[in-house]
């Protein structure tokens, strides 16, 4: 397990990455008074991420979010994933997913690191001899995450980073008072098992109307929903803290962002012995829509044989 410190600059001064789980361990950002604050929940040491039920900071994959009955078809062949949330699959595999992998460091520069993993055909239950590379780079007050995948047969890929953000500082408790704005047109309706029904609910006027900057507080409905990013949007989501003056803008080329306000986090000891629990952070997980492996109306997360697949998400601080 390796810990890599990436040098920043003006506002985003440092990012700390773990090879284990490709986790973001720390993001140091200057507030309006010039005080550095660590704005992500996490643990002190990479080995602490081995017991990480809330998925703090890690990359989740190769298939993130929920898949109906843990099954899907590709080119007429059926594939199965573990059933680990009721009758369905959540985040691929709780013991064999990316969050449990110690990645190889293949590129290391002052402000950039690439973490790679070779996966044999059906080693994880998915088709294709694959190479997955996750690259973190700090530049212009922005942390970018680029995912590169190659495969010798058609396969699927829908990974995401599962960091929880608290722009007041990871140790400050509830994220009540943060302002959230989503550049999204709708959210995916879900059934009682949290599986999308295929119906899209317009954002404006709904219980989750964050189409304009809106304060999330103790009276807000908890969020664990996928939001449909407006096509061509430069920025998918903006999170602000009036207390520290820190603003984070999230950009991606993916169609959705799962917003999770951490309502189900059970008390757990994090960095510096700080106790995290419900609503200690907000996750903004960019990805293909949940159950996109089965829902015909959703964009399918296909990686074509011999054709490099690349996607990028970035977090800009100001």
XYZ file of C-alpha atoms in Angstrom:
318
model
C 0.000 0.000 0.000
C 1.387 3.376 -1.028
C 0.442 6.921 -0.036
C 1.014 9.563 -2.711
C 0.973 13.299 -2.042
C 0.106 15.456 -5.039
C 1.245 19.071 -4.920
C -1.385 21.735 -5.498
C -1.280 25.500 -5.773
C -3.387 28.512 -4.824
C -6.585 27.148 -3.227
C -6.234 23.376 -3.572
C -2.855 22.961 -1.898
C -2.526 19.172 -1.642
C -4.239 15.900 -2.501
C -3.308 12.655 -0.746
C -4.085 9.449 -2.641
C -3.825 5.812 -1.528
C -2.929 3.023 -3.936
C -5.303 0.838 -1.905
C -8.813 1.444 -3.176
C -7.467 4.329 -5.312
C -8.793 6.391 -2.420
C -8.737 10.144 -1.953
C -7.456 10.268 1.625
C -7.209 14.040 1.972
C -7.894 17.245 0.034
C -6.427 20.380 1.565
C -8.240 23.565 0.520
C -7.767 27.143 1.729
C -10.862 28.839 3.109
C -11.757 32.535 2.822
C -9.315 33.346 5.638
C -6.466 31.346 4.150
C -6.855 28.496 6.650
C -6.257 25.042 5.139
C -9.112 22.596 5.646
C -9.278 18.911 4.786
C -12.626 18.658 2.993
C -13.033 14.869 2.555
C -14.011 12.206 5.079
C -11.571 9.329 5.446
C -8.939 7.548 7.478
C -5.362 8.199 8.582
C -3.697 5.145 6.990
C -4.321 3.143 3.813
C -4.822 -0.067 5.769
C -7.730 1.607 7.578
C -9.609 1.556 4.253
C -9.804 -2.250 4.428
C -12.758 -1.810 6.802
C -14.712 0.929 5.075
C -18.449 0.148 5.010
C -19.373 3.678 3.906
C -16.861 3.588 0.992
C -15.095 6.778 2.147
C -12.928 8.192 -0.645
C -12.484 5.002 -2.661
C -13.136 4.207 -6.301
C -16.134 1.878 -6.524
C -16.312 -0.489 -9.447
C -16.089 -1.844 -11.990
C -19.878 -1.400 -11.667
C -21.057 1.216 -9.185
C -24.525 1.758 -7.737
C -27.452 -0.642 -7.954
C -28.156 -3.427 -10.438
C -31.491 -5.236 -10.412
C -31.106 -8.776 -9.077
C -27.366 -8.493 -9.761
C -27.824 -9.656 -13.336
C -27.469 -8.330 -16.866
C -27.044 -9.528 -20.438
C -24.366 -8.632 -22.957
C -24.536 -9.929 -26.505
C -27.033 -12.611 -25.515
C -24.986 -13.956 -22.610
C -26.055 -13.586 -18.969
C -23.722 -12.368 -16.214
C -24.256 -12.284 -12.466
C -22.931 -10.196 -9.584
C -23.261 -10.846 -5.867
C -26.574 -10.113 -4.147
C -25.581 -7.808 -1.306
C -28.436 -5.346 -0.808
C -31.750 -7.119 -0.341
C -32.348 -8.968 -3.617
C -30.072 -6.688 -5.653
C -26.457 -5.732 -6.184
C -24.841 -2.570 -4.836
C -21.348 -1.409 -5.882
C -20.433 -4.701 -7.578
C -18.756 -6.756 -4.830
C -18.163 -5.867 -1.187
C -14.910 -7.856 -0.933
C -13.630 -8.013 -4.531
C -14.456 -4.568 -5.906
C -11.971 -1.817 -6.762
C -12.232 -0.454 -3.211
C -10.444 -3.637 -2.040
C -7.658 -3.541 -4.685
C -4.106 -2.320 -4.099
C -3.421 -0.709 -7.480
C -0.006 -0.531 -9.141
C 1.523 2.934 -9.374
C 2.418 3.256 -13.066
C 2.951 7.025 -13.378
C 4.181 9.286 -10.586
C 4.815 13.000 -10.979
C 4.725 15.977 -8.623
C 1.011 16.612 -9.209
C -0.099 13.451 -10.999
C -0.382 9.728 -10.306
C -1.736 6.835 -12.374
C -2.942 3.660 -10.681
C -3.434 0.535 -12.816
C -4.913 -2.926 -12.535
C -4.916 -5.804 -15.044
C -8.006 -8.027 -14.830
C -8.236 -11.383 -16.589
C -11.325 -12.454 -18.502
C -14.042 -13.524 -16.009
C -11.662 -13.089 -13.049
C -14.287 -10.842 -11.470
C -17.266 -12.314 -13.312
C -17.097 -9.798 -16.150
C -15.942 -10.491 -19.713
C -12.675 -9.333 -21.266
C -9.000 -9.198 -20.456
C -8.925 -5.631 -19.231
C -6.513 -2.966 -18.070
C -8.015 -0.247 -15.878
C -6.045 2.930 -15.122
C -7.192 5.657 -12.742
C -5.278 8.935 -12.967
C -5.450 11.725 -10.408
C -4.033 15.129 -11.331
C -4.004 18.437 -9.472
C -3.911 21.525 -11.689
C -5.391 25.027 -11.472
C -7.185 24.356 -8.156
C -8.802 21.295 -9.713
C -8.508 17.609 -8.898
C -9.303 15.560 -11.999
C -9.967 11.825 -12.090
C -9.546 10.084 -15.445
C -10.576 6.472 -15.948
C -9.027 4.586 -18.884
C -10.137 1.073 -19.813
C -9.038 -1.282 -22.577
C -10.487 -4.748 -23.226
C -10.005 -7.488 -25.808
C -13.760 -8.209 -25.886
C -16.846 -6.082 -25.400
C -17.439 -5.481 -21.702
C -19.013 -3.027 -19.250
C -17.613 -0.359 -16.944
C -19.282 2.135 -14.614
C -16.889 3.136 -11.828
C -17.093 6.220 -9.620
C -15.243 7.912 -6.799
C -17.167 7.737 -3.529
C -15.675 10.670 -1.599
C -17.842 12.461 0.946
C -17.263 16.211 1.044
C -17.624 18.561 3.989
C -16.454 22.019 2.946
C -16.318 23.157 6.572
C -13.669 20.496 7.209
C -14.005 16.750 7.683
C -14.014 17.095 11.480
C -16.839 19.646 11.769
C -19.884 17.361 11.963
C -23.097 17.688 9.977
C -23.100 19.279 6.519
C -26.243 21.228 7.335
C -25.914 24.737 5.937
C -24.131 23.689 2.759
C -25.671 25.023 -0.446
C -26.184 22.619 -3.344
C -27.003 23.436 -6.955
C -27.512 20.736 -9.597
C -27.334 21.531 -13.302
C -29.745 18.674 -13.906
C -33.094 18.315 -15.619
C -34.530 15.386 -13.674
C -33.829 12.546 -11.288
C -34.428 8.835 -11.763
C -37.557 7.581 -10.015
C -36.878 4.567 -7.769
C -38.971 1.752 -6.310
C -39.011 0.498 -2.729
C -35.759 -1.418 -3.389
C -34.068 1.790 -4.644
C -33.957 0.435 -8.218
C -34.852 2.952 -10.965
C -38.275 2.426 -12.519
C -37.161 3.992 -15.805
C -39.250 7.093 -15.154
C -37.544 10.487 -14.951
C -38.990 13.035 -12.493
C -38.504 16.710 -13.478
C -36.287 18.427 -10.933
C -38.131 21.716 -10.630
C -40.934 21.599 -8.091
C -39.904 18.185 -6.746
C -38.740 17.293 -3.233
C -35.190 17.418 -4.596
C -35.371 20.715 -6.440
C -31.764 21.877 -6.326
C -32.027 23.490 -9.764
C -31.030 26.706 -7.972
C -28.570 26.994 -5.102
C -30.482 25.696 -2.083
C -29.418 25.143 1.518
C -29.380 21.537 2.690
C -30.435 21.453 6.355
C -32.087 19.274 8.970
C -35.479 19.911 7.356
C -34.379 18.815 3.882
C -35.317 15.410 2.544
C -32.322 13.035 2.725
C -30.907 12.373 -0.729
C -29.744 9.086 -2.245
C -30.783 9.656 -5.838
C -29.300 9.781 -9.311
C -29.728 13.107 -11.075
C -29.728 13.482 -14.868
C -27.145 16.055 -15.893
C -28.275 18.482 -18.574
C -26.756 17.566 -21.917
C -23.704 19.670 -22.724
C -23.489 21.115 -19.199
C -20.010 22.396 -18.320
C -20.718 21.982 -14.605
C -22.899 19.217 -13.172
C -23.062 20.297 -9.533
C -21.892 23.097 -7.247
C -21.466 22.723 -3.493
C -20.815 25.772 -1.290
C -20.115 26.553 2.343
C -20.967 30.070 3.482
C -19.071 29.345 6.705
C -15.688 28.787 5.034
C -16.350 30.464 1.693
C -15.225 27.306 -0.146
C -17.022 26.428 -3.373
C -16.585 23.127 -5.218
C -17.718 22.700 -8.830
C -18.081 19.197 -10.254
C -17.708 18.587 -13.994
C -17.988 15.308 -15.895
C -18.641 13.764 -19.299
C -20.896 11.130 -17.711
C -24.709 11.434 -17.815
C -25.523 11.175 -14.102
C -24.499 12.162 -10.610
C -25.632 10.182 -7.566
C -26.091 12.590 -4.678
C -25.901 10.899 -1.299
C -26.145 12.981 1.846
C -24.901 10.168 4.074
C -28.133 9.548 5.936
C -27.305 5.883 6.530
C -23.738 6.309 7.788
C -23.347 4.538 11.112
C -20.903 6.060 13.625
C -17.344 5.258 12.589
C -13.968 6.601 13.717
C -12.133 8.501 10.995
C -9.073 10.723 10.616
C -7.621 11.962 13.873
C -10.167 9.942 15.842
C -13.041 12.076 14.553
C -16.397 10.283 14.715
C -18.384 10.403 11.470
C -22.073 9.577 11.370
C -25.193 10.478 9.387
C -24.947 13.642 7.281
C -21.236 14.173 8.001
C -20.560 14.556 4.277
C -22.139 14.771 0.830
C -21.102 12.349 -1.920
C -21.370 13.478 -5.550
C -20.783 10.275 -7.522
C -20.567 10.849 -11.282
C -21.579 7.775 -13.282
C -23.922 6.115 -15.727
C -27.405 5.844 -14.268
C -28.088 3.096 -11.699
C -29.218 -0.193 -13.283
C -28.072 1.096 -16.680
C -27.065 -2.498 -17.433
C -30.765 -3.425 -17.602
C -32.903 -0.332 -18.127
C -33.271 -0.007 -21.921
C -34.019 3.724 -21.788
C -30.683 4.475 -20.059
C -27.310 4.853 -21.756
C -25.506 1.500 -21.598
C -21.968 1.543 -20.048
C -20.293 -0.340 -22.893
C -16.558 -0.699 -23.469
C -15.924 -1.900 -27.000
C -13.252 -4.469 -27.797
C -9.951 -2.901 -28.817
C -11.324 0.625 -28.430
C -9.974 2.630 -25.469
C -12.694 3.927 -23.157
C -11.983 7.157 -21.268
C -14.057 9.274 -18.929
C -13.099 12.199 -16.718
C -14.566 13.912 -13.661
C -13.105 16.998 -12.013
C -13.575 18.902 -8.755
C -12.636 22.588 -8.903
C -12.223 24.641 -5.727
C -12.597 28.377 -5.343
